Short mmCIF file of C-alpha atoms and ligand atoms in Angstrom, two decimals:
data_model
loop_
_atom_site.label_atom_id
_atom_site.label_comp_id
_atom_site.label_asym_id
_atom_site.label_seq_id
_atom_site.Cartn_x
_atom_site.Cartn_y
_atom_site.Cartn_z
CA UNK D 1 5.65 26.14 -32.32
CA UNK D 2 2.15 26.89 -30.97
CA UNK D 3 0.64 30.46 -29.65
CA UNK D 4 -1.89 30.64 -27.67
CA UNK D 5 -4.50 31.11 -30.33
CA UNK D 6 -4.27 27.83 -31.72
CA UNK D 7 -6.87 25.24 -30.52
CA UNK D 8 -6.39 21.42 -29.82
CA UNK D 9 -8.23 18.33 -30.19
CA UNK D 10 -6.66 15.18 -28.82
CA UNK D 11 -7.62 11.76 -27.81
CA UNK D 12 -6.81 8.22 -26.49
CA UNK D 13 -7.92 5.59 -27.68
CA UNK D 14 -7.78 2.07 -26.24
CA UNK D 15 -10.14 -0.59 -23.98
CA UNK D 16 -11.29 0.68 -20.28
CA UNK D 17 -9.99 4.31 -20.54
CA UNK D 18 -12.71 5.68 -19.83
CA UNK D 19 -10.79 6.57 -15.86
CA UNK D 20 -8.08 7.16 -17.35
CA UNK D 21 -5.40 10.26 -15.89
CA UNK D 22 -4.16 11.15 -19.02
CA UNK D 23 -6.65 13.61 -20.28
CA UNK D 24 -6.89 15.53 -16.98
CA UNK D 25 -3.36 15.98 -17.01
CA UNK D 26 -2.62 17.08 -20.53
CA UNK D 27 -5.76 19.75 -20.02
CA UNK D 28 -4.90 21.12 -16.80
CA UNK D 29 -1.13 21.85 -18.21
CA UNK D 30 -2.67 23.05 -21.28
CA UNK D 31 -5.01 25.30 -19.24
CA UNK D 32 -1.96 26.94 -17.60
CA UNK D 33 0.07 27.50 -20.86
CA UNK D 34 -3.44 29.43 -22.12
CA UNK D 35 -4.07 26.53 -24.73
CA UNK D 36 -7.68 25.78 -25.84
CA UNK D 37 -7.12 22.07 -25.31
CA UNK D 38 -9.88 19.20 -25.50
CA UNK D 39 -8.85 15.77 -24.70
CA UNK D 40 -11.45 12.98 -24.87
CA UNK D 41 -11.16 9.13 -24.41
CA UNK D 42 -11.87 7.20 -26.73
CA UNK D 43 -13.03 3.95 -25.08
CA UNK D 44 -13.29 0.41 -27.31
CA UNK D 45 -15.13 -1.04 -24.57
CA UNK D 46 -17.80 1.62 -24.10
CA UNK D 47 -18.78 2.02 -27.93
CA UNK D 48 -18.17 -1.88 -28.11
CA UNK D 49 -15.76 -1.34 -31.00
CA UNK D 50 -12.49 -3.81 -31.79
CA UNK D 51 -9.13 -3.17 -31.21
CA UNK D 52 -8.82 -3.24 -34.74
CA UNK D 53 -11.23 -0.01 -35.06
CA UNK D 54 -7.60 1.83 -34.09
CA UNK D 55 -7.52 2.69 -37.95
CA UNK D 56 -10.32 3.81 -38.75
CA UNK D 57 -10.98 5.92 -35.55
CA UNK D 58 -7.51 7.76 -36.40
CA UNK D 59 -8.24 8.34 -39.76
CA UNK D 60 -12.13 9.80 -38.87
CA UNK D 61 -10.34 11.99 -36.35
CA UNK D 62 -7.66 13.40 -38.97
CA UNK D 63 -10.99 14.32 -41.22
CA UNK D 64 -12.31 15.73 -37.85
CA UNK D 65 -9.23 18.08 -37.35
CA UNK D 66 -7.71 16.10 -34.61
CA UNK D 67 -4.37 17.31 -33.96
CA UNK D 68 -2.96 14.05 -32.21
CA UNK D 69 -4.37 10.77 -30.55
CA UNK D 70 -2.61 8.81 -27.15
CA UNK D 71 -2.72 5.07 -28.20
CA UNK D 72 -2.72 2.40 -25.72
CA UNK D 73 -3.40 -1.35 -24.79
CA UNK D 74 -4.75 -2.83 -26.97
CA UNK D 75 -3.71 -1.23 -30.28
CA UNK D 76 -0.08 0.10 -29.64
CA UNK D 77 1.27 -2.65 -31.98
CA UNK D 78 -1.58 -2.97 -34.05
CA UNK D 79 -1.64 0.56 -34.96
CA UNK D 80 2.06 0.60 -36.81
CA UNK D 81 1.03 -0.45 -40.09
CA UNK D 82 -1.54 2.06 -40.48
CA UNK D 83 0.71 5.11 -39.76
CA UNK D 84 2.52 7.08 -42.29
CA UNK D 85 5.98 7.45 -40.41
CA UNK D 86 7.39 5.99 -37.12
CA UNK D 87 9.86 7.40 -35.04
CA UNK D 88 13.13 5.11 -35.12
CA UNK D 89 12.27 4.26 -30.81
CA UNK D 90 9.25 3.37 -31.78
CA UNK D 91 9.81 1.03 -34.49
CA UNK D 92 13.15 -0.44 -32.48
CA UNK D 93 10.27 -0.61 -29.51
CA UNK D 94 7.72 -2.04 -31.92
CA UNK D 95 5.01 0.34 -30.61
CA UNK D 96 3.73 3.35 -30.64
CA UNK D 97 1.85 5.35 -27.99
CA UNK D 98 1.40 8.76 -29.44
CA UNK D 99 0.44 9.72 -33.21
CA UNK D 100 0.18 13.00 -34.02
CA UNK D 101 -1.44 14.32 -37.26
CA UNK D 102 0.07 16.78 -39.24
CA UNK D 103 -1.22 17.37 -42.86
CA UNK D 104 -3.42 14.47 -43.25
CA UNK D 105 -0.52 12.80 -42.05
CA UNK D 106 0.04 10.07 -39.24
CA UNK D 107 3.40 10.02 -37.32
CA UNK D 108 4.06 7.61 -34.50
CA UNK D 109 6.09 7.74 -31.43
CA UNK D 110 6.67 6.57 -28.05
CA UNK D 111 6.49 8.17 -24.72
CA UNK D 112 5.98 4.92 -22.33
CA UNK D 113 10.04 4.23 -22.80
CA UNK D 114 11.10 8.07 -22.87
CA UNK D 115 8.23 8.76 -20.08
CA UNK D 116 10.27 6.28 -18.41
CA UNK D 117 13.67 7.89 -18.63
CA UNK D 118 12.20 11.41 -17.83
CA UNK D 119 10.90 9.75 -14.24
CA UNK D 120 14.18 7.82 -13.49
CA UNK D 121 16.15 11.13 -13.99
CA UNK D 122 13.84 13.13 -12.30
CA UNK D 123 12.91 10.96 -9.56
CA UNK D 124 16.16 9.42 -9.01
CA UNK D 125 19.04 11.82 -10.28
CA UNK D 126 22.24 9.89 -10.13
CA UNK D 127 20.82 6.59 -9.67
CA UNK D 128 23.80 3.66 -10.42
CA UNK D 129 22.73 1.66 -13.54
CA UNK D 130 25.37 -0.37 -14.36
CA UNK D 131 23.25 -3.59 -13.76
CA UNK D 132 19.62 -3.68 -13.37
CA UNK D 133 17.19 -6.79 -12.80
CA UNK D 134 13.50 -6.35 -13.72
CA UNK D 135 10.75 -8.37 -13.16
CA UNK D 136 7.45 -8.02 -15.53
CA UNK D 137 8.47 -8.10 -19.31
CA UNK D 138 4.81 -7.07 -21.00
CA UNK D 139 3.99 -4.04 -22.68
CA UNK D 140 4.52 -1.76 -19.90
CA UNK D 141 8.00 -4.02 -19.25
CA UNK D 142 8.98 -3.84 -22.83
CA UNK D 143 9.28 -0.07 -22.59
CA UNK D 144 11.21 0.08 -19.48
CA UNK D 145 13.91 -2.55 -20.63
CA UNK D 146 14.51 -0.48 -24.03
CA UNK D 147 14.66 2.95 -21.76
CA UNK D 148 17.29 1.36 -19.26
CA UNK D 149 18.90 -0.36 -22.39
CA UNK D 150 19.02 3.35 -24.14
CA UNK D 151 20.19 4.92 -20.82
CA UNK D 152 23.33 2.62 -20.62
CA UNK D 153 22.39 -0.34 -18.20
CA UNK D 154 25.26 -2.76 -18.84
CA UNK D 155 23.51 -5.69 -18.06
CA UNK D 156 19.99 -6.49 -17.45
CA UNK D 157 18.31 -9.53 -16.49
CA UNK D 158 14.58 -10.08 -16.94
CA UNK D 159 12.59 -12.30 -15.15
CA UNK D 160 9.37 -13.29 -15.99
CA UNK D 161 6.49 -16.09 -15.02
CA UNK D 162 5.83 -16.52 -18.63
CA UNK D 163 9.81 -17.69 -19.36
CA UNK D 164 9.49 -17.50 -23.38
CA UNK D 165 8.00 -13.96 -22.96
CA UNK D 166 11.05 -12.91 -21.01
CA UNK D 167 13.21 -15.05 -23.21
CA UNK D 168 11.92 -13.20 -26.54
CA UNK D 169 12.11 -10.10 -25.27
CA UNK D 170 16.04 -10.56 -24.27
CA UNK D 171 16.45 -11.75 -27.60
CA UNK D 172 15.11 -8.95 -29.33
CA UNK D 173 16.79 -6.29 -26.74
CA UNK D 174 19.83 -7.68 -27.05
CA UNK D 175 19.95 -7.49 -31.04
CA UNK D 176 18.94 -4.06 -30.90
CA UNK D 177 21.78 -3.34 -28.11
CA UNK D 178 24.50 -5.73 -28.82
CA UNK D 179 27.22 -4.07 -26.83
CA UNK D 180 25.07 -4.78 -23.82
CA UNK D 181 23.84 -7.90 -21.93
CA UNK D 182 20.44 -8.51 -21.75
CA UNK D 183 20.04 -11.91 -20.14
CA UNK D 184 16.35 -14.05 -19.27
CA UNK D 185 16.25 -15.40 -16.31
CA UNK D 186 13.95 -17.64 -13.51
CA UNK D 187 12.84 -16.22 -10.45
CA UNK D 188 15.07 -18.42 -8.85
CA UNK D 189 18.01 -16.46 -9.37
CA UNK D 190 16.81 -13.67 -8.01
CA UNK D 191 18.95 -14.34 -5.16
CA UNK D 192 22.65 -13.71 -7.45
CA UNK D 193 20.62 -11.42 -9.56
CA UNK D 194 20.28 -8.56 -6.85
CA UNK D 195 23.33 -9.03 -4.93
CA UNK D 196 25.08 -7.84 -8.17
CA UNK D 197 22.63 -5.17 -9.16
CA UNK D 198 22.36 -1.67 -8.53
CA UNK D 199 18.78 -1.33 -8.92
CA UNK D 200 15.19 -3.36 -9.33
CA UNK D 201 12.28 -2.76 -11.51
CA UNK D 202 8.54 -3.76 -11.16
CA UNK D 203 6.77 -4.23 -14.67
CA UNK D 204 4.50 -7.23 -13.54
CA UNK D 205 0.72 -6.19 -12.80
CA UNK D 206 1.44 -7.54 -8.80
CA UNK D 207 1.14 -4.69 -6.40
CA UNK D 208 -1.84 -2.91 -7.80
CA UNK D 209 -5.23 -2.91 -6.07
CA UNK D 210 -6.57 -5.61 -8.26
CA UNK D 211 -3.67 -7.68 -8.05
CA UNK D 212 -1.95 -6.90 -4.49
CA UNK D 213 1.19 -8.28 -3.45
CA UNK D 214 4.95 -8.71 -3.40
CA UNK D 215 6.96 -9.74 -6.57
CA UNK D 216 9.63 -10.30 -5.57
CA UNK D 217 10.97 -11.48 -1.96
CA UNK D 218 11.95 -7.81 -0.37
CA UNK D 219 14.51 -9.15 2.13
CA UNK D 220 16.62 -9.70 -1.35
CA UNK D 221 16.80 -5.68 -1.14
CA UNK D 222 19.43 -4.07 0.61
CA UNK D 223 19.71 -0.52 0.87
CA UNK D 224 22.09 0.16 -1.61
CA UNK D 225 19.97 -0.69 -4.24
CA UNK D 226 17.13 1.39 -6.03
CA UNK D 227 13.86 0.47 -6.25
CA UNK D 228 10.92 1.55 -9.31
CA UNK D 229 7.59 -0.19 -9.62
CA UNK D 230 5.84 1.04 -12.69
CA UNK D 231 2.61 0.74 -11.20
CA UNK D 232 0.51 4.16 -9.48
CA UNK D 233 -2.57 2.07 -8.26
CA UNK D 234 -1.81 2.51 -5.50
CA UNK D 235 1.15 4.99 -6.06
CA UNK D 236 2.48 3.51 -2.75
CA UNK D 237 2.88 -0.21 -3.71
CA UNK D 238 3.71 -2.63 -1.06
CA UNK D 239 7.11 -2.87 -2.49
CA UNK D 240 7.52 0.73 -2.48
CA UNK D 241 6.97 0.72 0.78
CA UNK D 242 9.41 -2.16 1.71
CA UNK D 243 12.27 -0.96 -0.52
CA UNK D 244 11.45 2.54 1.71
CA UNK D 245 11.43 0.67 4.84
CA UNK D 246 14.84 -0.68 4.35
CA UNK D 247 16.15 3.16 3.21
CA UNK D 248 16.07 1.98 -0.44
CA UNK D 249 15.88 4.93 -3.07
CA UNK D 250 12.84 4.99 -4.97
CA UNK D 251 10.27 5.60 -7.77
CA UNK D 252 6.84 5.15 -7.91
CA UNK D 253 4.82 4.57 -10.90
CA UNK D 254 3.32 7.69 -11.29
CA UNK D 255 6.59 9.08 -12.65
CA UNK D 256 6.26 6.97 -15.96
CA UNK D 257 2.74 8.23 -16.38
CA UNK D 258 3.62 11.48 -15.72
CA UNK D 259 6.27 11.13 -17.37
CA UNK D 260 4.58 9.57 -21.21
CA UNK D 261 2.09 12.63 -20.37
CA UNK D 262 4.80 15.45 -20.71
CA UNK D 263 6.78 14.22 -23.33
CA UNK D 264 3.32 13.36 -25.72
CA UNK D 265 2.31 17.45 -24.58
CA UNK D 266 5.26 18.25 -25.82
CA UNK D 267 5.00 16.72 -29.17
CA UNK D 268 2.01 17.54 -29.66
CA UNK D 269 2.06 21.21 -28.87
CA UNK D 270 5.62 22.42 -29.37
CA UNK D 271 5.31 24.09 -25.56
CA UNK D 272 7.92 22.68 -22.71
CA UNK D 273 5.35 20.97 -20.18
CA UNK D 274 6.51 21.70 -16.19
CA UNK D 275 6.79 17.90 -15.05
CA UNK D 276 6.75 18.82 -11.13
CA UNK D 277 3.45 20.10 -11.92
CA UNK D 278 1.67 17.72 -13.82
CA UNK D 279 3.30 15.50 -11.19
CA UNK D 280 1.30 17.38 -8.49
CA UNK D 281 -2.08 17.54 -10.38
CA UNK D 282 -1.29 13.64 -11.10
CA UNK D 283 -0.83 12.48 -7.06
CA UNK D 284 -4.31 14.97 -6.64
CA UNK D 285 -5.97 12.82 -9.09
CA UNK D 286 -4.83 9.71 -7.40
CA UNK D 287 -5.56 10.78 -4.30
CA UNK D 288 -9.51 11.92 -5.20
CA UNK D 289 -9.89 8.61 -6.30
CA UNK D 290 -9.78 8.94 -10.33
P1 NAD E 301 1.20 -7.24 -19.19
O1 NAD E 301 0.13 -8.20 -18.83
O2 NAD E 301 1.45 -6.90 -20.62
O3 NAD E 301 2.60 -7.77 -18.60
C1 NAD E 301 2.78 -8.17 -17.28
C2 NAD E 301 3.87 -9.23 -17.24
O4 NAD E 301 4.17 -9.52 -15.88
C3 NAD E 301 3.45 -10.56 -17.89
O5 NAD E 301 4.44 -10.95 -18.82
C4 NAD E 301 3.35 -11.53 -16.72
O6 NAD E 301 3.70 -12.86 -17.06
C5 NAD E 301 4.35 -10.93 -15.75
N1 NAD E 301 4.14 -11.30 -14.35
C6 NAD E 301 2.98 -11.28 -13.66
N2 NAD E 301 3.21 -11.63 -12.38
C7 NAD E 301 4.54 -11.88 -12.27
C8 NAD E 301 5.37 -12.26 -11.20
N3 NAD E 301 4.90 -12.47 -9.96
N4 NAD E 301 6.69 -12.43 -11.44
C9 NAD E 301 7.20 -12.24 -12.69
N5 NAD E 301 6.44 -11.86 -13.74
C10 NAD E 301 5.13 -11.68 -13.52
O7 NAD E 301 0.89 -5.94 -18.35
P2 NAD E 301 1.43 -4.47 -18.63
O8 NAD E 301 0.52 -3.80 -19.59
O9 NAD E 301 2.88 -4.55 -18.93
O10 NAD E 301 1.17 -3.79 -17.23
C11 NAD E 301 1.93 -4.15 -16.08
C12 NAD E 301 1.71 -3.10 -15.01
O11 NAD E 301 2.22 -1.86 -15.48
C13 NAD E 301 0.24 -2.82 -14.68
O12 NAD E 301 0.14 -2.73 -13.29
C14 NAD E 301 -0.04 -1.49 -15.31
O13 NAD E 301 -0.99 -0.76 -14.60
C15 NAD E 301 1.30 -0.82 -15.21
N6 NAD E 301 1.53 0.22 -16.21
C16 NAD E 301 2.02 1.42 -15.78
C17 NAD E 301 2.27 2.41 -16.68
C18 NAD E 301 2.79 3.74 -16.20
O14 NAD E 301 2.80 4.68 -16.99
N7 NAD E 301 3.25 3.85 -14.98
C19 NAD E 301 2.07 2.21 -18.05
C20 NAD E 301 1.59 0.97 -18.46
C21 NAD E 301 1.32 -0.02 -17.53
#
């Protein structure tokens, strides 16, 4: 358990971070539990260093007296064989998006899928998951189908352009969950998928600034079912704000970021994080333009 009187020294490390909300979040929180609490990107692409660097840069900041490092794209896969232990989520999840050092020591974990789960039961308490479809089955996608497998979805059905991505991923969720039914599927049953689901998923990049959009056709939604996008640029997504239109429950991506954020605090310093607040310094942070 910390005090007060420990210090921290934490980082992320991954390509184009340099914007990224993390750090802000995890020091304003720390800030307000009286934590000394320095988190610094580590950015690939500004020092022009590899993904595989991931090693070496965690094991320079364990001499350095790091206490824990954030991991993301590229290196959340890559960086598994280098660690000492893995959480069992992580390892069923095949990556790892938090390491924490402890004695010279390097133990993964992940927050995306738990981050995940905290959001959905925050943001939509109650929320019917007896059958879920999700588009998007990448890295951010791969988290959210093993946190809806862990929370009990029943059956899922992933769709994605790239078929054999979708395809593998079922494959491998449904070994790990075998009393469940994890099912790939084209976009054009979409149609039969949602009329027997409870709830929808974005984990495809379509939606954010860069990539605006629909992915799915909204007059498929009805307003019995739920709606979550996983993406928070913008934090209103077009399909947000169709699934609202048609009085669809909903979550926007900032929850999963907030929600990896809290639990990795957490770990990291043994303190219970207040989610509605880093939730509210998050949509500031968003809404300054970081
Ligand atoms: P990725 O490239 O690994 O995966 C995206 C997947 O979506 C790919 O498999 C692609 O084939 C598929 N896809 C693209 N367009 C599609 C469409 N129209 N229909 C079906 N499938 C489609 O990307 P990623 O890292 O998983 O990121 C996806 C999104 O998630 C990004 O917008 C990213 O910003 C967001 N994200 C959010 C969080 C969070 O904490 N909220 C965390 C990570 C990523």
């Amino acid at each position: 358990m910390s005090t007060a009187s420990e210090s921290y020294l934490v980082g992320l490390i991954g390509e184009g971070i340099t914007v990224s909300l993390t750090p802000p979040m995890h020091e304003r929180e720390a800030d307000l539990h009286g934590l000394r609490y320095l988190y610094r990107p580590v950015d690939l692409t500004a020092i022009s260093r590899p993904a595989e660097a991931v090693s070496a840069l965690l094991r320079a900041g364990s001499d350095l007296g790091f206490n824990a490092f954030n991991i993301t794209h590229p290196c959340k896969q890559l960086v598994m064989e280098h660690l000492d232990e893995v959480s069992d989520d992580a390892q069923r999840l095949d990556a790892v998006n938090t390491v924490l050092i402890r004695d010279g020591r390097l133990i993964g974990y992940n927050t995306d899928f738990s981050g995940f789960t905290q959001g959905l039961e925050y943001g939509l308490p109650d929320a019917a998951i007896a059958s879920v479809v999700q588009v998007g089955t990448g890295g951010a996608g791969s988290a959210v189908a093993y946190a809806l497998l862990k929370k009990g979805v029943q059956k899922l059905t992933l769709v994605d352009l790239d078929a054999g991505r979708a395809a593998g991923r079922a494959a491998a969720l449904a070994s790990l969950f075998p009393g469940q039914e994890v099912e790939a599927a084209s976009a054009e049953v979409l149609p039969e998928a949602l009329a027997a689901a409870d709830g929808l998923v974005n984990a495809t990049p379509v939606g954010m600034y860069t990539h605006p959009g629909l992915p799915i056709d909204t007059s498929l939604l009805e307003q019995r079912h739920w709606v979550a996008d996983v993406i928070y640029r913008p934090v209103e997504t077009d399909l947000i704000k169709a699934a609202t239109a048609k009085g669809c429950r909903v979550l926007d991506g900032g929850h999963m970021a907030v929600g990896q954020a809290v639990d990795a605090f957490r770990l990291i310093t043994g303190l219970e994080p207040d989610p509605a607040r880093i939730r509210t310094h998050f949509l500031e942070l968003v809404a300054a333009g970081r």
